[in-house]
Amino acid sequence: MTMKRVGSPVVALVATGVAVVLGLAGCGGGSQNTAGSAQSPVQSRPSEAQRTTQAPPTGEAEKDPTTSESVRGSGMPPQGEPALCRSAELALSLGRGSAAAGTYYRPLRFTNEGDNPCVLRGFPGVSYVAGEDGHQVGPAAEREGPKGGPVSLEPGEAAHAVVGFVQVRNYDPAACEPTPVRGLRVYPPGETAAKYVEVPGTGCAGGDIPGHQLTVRTVEPGSGGS
């Protein structure tokens, strides 16, 4: 009978210990699962702000809004408008003029001999030339008046710029150094290829004269008279 009384508490104590161990094991397993969930990477979608500030993919560079303005400022016409008139497309000639205060004014004509419309705008470059080599005599023509707007020329149409020829005989020969000239070297507006217009006369090789031996005005529509 004594052994039965002692054995019951021992069995109960052992059972209680086993239950505690099992309980701790269960808690440990729950903590491990929670940690594993925290360590798993979280897949998140980018916010709206992130999507709109991403750089464009390779090969799809952003357009520069100033590109078109830069092209227009370099002298190229806007897309869809006629191109600038080139020297090879132009025939040049001098019309009759009129005299005023020691200067003779004549229209320098630019006729479009090309197959397409083209545009002239501004001042041509004009200077006297002499000799077989066409060397320049004296300073180039002085620009006179404001720069005009674009003048569109259809094939066969003409525009003109008024050139003033000063009577160089009115200058002191020592300062003027009168020199026979063959004609004019002319650069159409915006061009680097020159044209030649025959007009024999006399220019000043000296650069120390009171005024300008040649003047030129901006290009205007029409032939400028007869």
Short mmCIF file of C-alpha atoms in Angstrom, two decimals:
data_model
loop_
_atom_site.label_atom_id
_atom_site.label_comp_id
_atom_site.label_asym_id
_atom_site.label_seq_id
_atom_site.Cartn_x
_atom_site.Cartn_y
_atom_site.Cartn_z
CA MET A 1 0.00 0.00 0.00
CA THR A 2 2.89 2.39 0.76
CA MET A 3 4.41 1.85 -2.69
CA LYS A 4 1.13 2.73 -4.42
CA ARG A 5 0.90 6.02 -2.55
CA VAL A 6 4.50 6.97 -3.47
CA GLY A 7 4.13 5.86 -7.14
CA SER A 8 1.13 8.05 -7.98
CA PRO A 9 2.82 11.43 -7.33
CA VAL A 10 5.88 10.32 -9.30
CA VAL A 11 3.79 9.33 -12.31
CA ALA A 12 1.91 12.60 -12.10
CA LEU A 13 5.17 14.56 -11.87
CA VAL A 14 6.61 12.76 -14.89
CA ALA A 15 3.46 13.40 -16.89
CA THR A 16 3.55 17.07 -15.99
CA GLY A 17 7.20 17.34 -17.11
CA VAL A 18 6.45 15.72 -20.43
CA ALA A 19 3.59 18.14 -20.98
CA VAL A 20 5.83 21.13 -20.24
CA VAL A 21 8.50 19.90 -22.65
CA LEU A 22 5.93 19.36 -25.39
CA GLY A 23 4.51 22.81 -24.77
CA LEU A 24 7.92 24.44 -25.06
CA ALA A 25 8.61 22.54 -28.27
CA GLY A 26 5.33 23.77 -29.69
CA CYS A 27 6.17 27.38 -28.82
CA GLY A 28 9.64 27.03 -30.34
CA GLY A 29 8.17 25.77 -33.60
CA GLY A 30 5.80 28.76 -33.79
CA SER A 31 8.63 31.27 -33.31
CA GLN A 32 10.70 29.63 -36.04
CA ASN A 33 7.86 29.89 -38.56
CA THR A 34 7.37 33.60 -37.78
CA ALA A 35 11.07 34.39 -38.29
CA GLY A 36 11.03 32.54 -41.60
CA SER A 37 8.17 34.72 -42.79
CA ALA A 38 10.02 37.92 -41.85
CA GLN A 39 13.12 36.81 -43.76
CA SER A 40 11.19 36.11 -46.99
CA PRO A 41 11.68 38.91 -49.61
CA VAL A 42 8.63 41.12 -50.12
CA GLN A 43 7.73 41.78 -53.75
CA SER A 44 6.49 45.38 -53.98
CA ARG A 45 5.41 47.34 -57.07
CA PRO A 46 7.08 50.72 -57.75
CA SER A 47 5.12 53.77 -56.76
CA GLU A 48 3.62 56.10 -59.39
CA ALA A 49 6.34 58.69 -58.75
CA GLN A 50 9.09 56.15 -59.38
CA ARG A 51 7.57 55.07 -62.69
CA THR A 52 7.36 58.60 -64.10
CA THR A 53 10.95 59.56 -63.24
CA GLN A 54 12.67 56.52 -64.73
CA ALA A 55 15.15 57.19 -67.56
CA PRO A 56 13.99 56.21 -71.05
CA PRO A 57 15.13 52.80 -72.33
CA THR A 58 18.31 52.55 -74.37
CA GLY A 59 17.78 53.85 -77.89
CA GLU A 60 14.81 56.01 -76.91
CA ALA A 61 16.45 59.26 -75.84
CA GLU A 62 14.20 62.06 -74.71
CA LYS A 63 13.48 64.72 -77.33
CA ASP A 64 15.07 68.13 -76.79
CA PRO A 65 12.28 70.76 -77.07
CA THR A 66 14.84 73.34 -78.22
CA THR A 67 16.06 71.33 -81.20
CA SER A 68 13.70 72.89 -83.73
CA GLU A 69 14.52 76.41 -82.53
CA SER A 70 18.26 75.67 -82.74
CA VAL A 71 17.92 74.53 -86.33
CA ARG A 72 15.97 77.66 -87.22
CA GLY A 73 18.67 79.89 -85.59
CA SER A 74 21.55 78.29 -87.64
CA GLY A 75 20.05 79.65 -90.96
CA MET A 76 18.17 76.54 -92.08
CA PRO A 77 14.53 77.16 -93.13
CA PRO A 78 11.72 75.53 -91.07
CA GLN A 79 10.52 72.17 -92.35
CA GLY A 80 8.14 72.52 -95.28
CA GLU A 81 9.35 75.97 -96.38
CA PRO A 82 11.50 76.64 -99.49
CA ALA A 83 15.26 76.32 -99.04
CA LEU A 84 17.65 79.25 -99.25
CA CYS A 85 18.59 80.23 -102.80
CA ARG A 86 22.01 78.88 -103.76
CA SER A 87 24.49 80.58 -106.05
CA ALA A 88 24.28 77.77 -108.60
CA GLU A 89 20.53 78.36 -108.96
CA LEU A 90 20.76 82.15 -109.42
CA ALA A 91 21.47 84.39 -112.41
CA LEU A 92 22.72 87.89 -111.50
CA SER A 93 22.49 91.10 -113.48
CA LEU A 94 22.42 94.88 -113.00
CA GLY A 95 19.44 96.99 -114.01
CA ARG A 96 19.37 100.65 -114.92
CA GLY A 97 19.46 103.11 -112.08
CA SER A 98 19.44 106.74 -111.08
CA ALA A 99 21.95 109.22 -109.70
CA ALA A 100 21.68 111.20 -106.46
CA ALA A 101 24.27 113.32 -104.60
CA GLY A 102 27.32 111.83 -106.28
CA THR A 103 26.10 108.22 -106.06
CA TYR A 104 24.61 106.07 -108.81
CA TYR A 105 22.05 103.49 -107.58
CA ARG A 106 21.36 100.32 -109.58
CA PRO A 107 19.26 97.23 -108.81
CA LEU A 108 21.32 94.05 -108.49
CA ARG A 109 18.93 91.31 -109.65
CA PHE A 110 18.76 87.71 -108.48
CA THR A 111 16.73 85.46 -110.81
CA ASN A 112 15.81 81.92 -109.75
CA GLU A 113 16.93 79.62 -112.57
CA GLY A 114 16.42 76.46 -110.53
CA ASP A 115 13.56 73.97 -110.72
CA ASN A 116 12.19 74.69 -107.25
CA PRO A 117 11.14 77.72 -105.19
CA CYS A 118 13.81 79.25 -102.96
CA VAL A 119 14.16 82.11 -100.48
CA LEU A 120 16.45 85.15 -100.25
CA ARG A 121 16.72 87.20 -97.07
CA GLY A 122 19.01 90.00 -95.99
CA PHE A 123 22.07 91.61 -97.54
CA PRO A 124 24.30 90.23 -100.29
CA GLY A 125 28.06 90.69 -100.05
CA VAL A 126 29.36 93.00 -102.79
CA SER A 127 32.89 94.16 -103.69
CA TYR A 128 34.89 95.43 -106.66
CA VAL A 129 37.29 93.03 -108.39
CA ALA A 130 40.08 93.59 -110.91
CA GLY A 131 42.70 91.69 -112.89
CA GLU A 132 42.64 88.21 -114.34
CA ASP A 133 42.82 86.76 -110.86
CA GLY A 134 39.74 88.70 -109.69
CA HIS A 135 41.40 90.26 -106.65
CA GLN A 136 39.33 92.61 -104.52
CA VAL A 137 39.77 96.36 -104.86
CA GLY A 138 39.07 98.40 -101.74
CA PRO A 139 36.58 97.65 -98.96
CA ALA A 140 33.40 95.66 -99.57
CA ALA A 141 30.05 97.44 -99.84
CA GLU A 142 28.67 99.00 -96.67
CA ARG A 143 25.23 97.74 -95.61
CA GLU A 144 22.61 100.47 -95.69
CA GLY A 145 19.22 100.34 -93.95
CA PRO A 146 17.47 97.55 -91.99
CA LYS A 147 17.46 93.87 -92.85
CA GLY A 148 14.30 92.84 -94.69
CA GLY A 149 12.13 89.75 -94.43
CA PRO A 150 12.31 86.61 -96.56
CA VAL A 151 11.60 86.94 -100.29
CA SER A 152 10.33 83.75 -101.91
CA LEU A 153 11.21 83.16 -105.56
CA GLU A 154 9.38 80.75 -107.81
CA PRO A 155 11.37 79.44 -110.79
CA GLY A 156 11.87 82.35 -113.18
CA GLU A 157 11.06 85.06 -110.62
CA ALA A 158 13.50 87.78 -109.54
CA ALA A 159 14.36 89.85 -106.48
CA HIS A 160 16.81 92.73 -106.19
CA ALA A 161 19.11 94.61 -103.83
CA VAL A 162 19.97 98.25 -104.56
CA VAL A 163 23.72 98.89 -104.89
CA GLY A 164 25.14 102.40 -104.62
CA PHE A 165 28.20 103.28 -106.74
CA VAL A 166 29.97 106.39 -105.43
CA GLN A 167 31.69 108.65 -107.97
CA VAL A 168 35.24 107.96 -106.78
CA ARG A 169 36.57 110.85 -108.87
CA ASN A 170 35.19 113.09 -106.15
CA TYR A 171 37.76 111.71 -103.69
CA ASP A 172 41.34 112.87 -103.24
CA PRO A 173 43.38 110.64 -105.60
CA ALA A 174 46.09 110.23 -102.97
CA ALA A 175 43.57 108.71 -100.56
CA CYS A 176 41.46 106.87 -103.13
CA GLU A 177 44.19 105.40 -105.32
CA PRO A 178 41.86 105.07 -108.35
CA THR A 179 42.07 101.59 -109.88
CA PRO A 180 40.29 100.15 -112.95
CA VAL A 181 37.85 97.36 -111.99
CA ARG A 182 36.26 94.62 -114.08
CA GLY A 183 33.06 94.16 -112.12
CA LEU A 184 31.52 92.94 -108.86
CA ARG A 185 32.02 89.83 -106.76
CA VAL A 186 28.65 89.01 -105.19
CA TYR A 187 27.76 86.58 -102.41
CA PRO A 188 23.99 85.96 -102.28
CA PRO A 189 22.57 86.20 -98.73
CA GLY A 190 23.62 83.22 -96.63
CA GLU A 191 25.92 81.84 -99.35
CA THR A 192 29.68 81.23 -99.41
CA ALA A 193 29.94 80.65 -103.17
CA ALA A 194 30.42 83.89 -105.11
CA LYS A 195 28.99 85.06 -108.42
CA TYR A 196 30.52 87.59 -110.83
CA VAL A 197 28.77 90.52 -112.48
CA GLU A 198 30.62 92.42 -115.20
CA VAL A 199 30.53 96.19 -114.75
CA PRO A 200 33.72 98.00 -115.82
CA GLY A 201 34.55 101.15 -113.91
CA THR A 202 36.89 102.67 -111.35
CA GLY A 203 37.26 101.82 -107.68
CA CYS A 204 39.38 103.02 -104.78
CA ALA A 205 42.20 100.69 -103.80
CA GLY A 206 42.99 102.95 -100.84
CA GLY A 207 41.04 102.47 -97.65
CA ASP A 208 41.38 106.00 -96.28
CA ILE A 209 38.44 107.71 -97.99
CA PRO A 210 35.66 109.77 -96.37
CA GLY A 211 32.73 107.41 -96.86
CA HIS A 212 32.13 104.18 -98.78
CA GLN A 213 32.77 103.52 -102.45
CA LEU A 214 29.96 100.94 -102.49
CA THR A 215 26.73 100.55 -100.51
CA VAL A 216 24.11 97.78 -100.59
CA ARG A 217 20.56 97.49 -99.29
CA THR A 218 18.56 94.43 -98.24
CA VAL A 219 16.94 92.14 -100.80
CA GLU A 220 13.44 93.19 -101.92
CA PRO A 221 10.79 91.54 -104.13
CA GLY A 222 10.73 92.29 -107.84
CA SER A 223 13.34 93.17 -110.43
CA GLY A 224 13.75 96.76 -109.28
CA GLY A 225 12.84 98.46 -112.55
CA SER A 226 14.06 98.26 -116.13
#
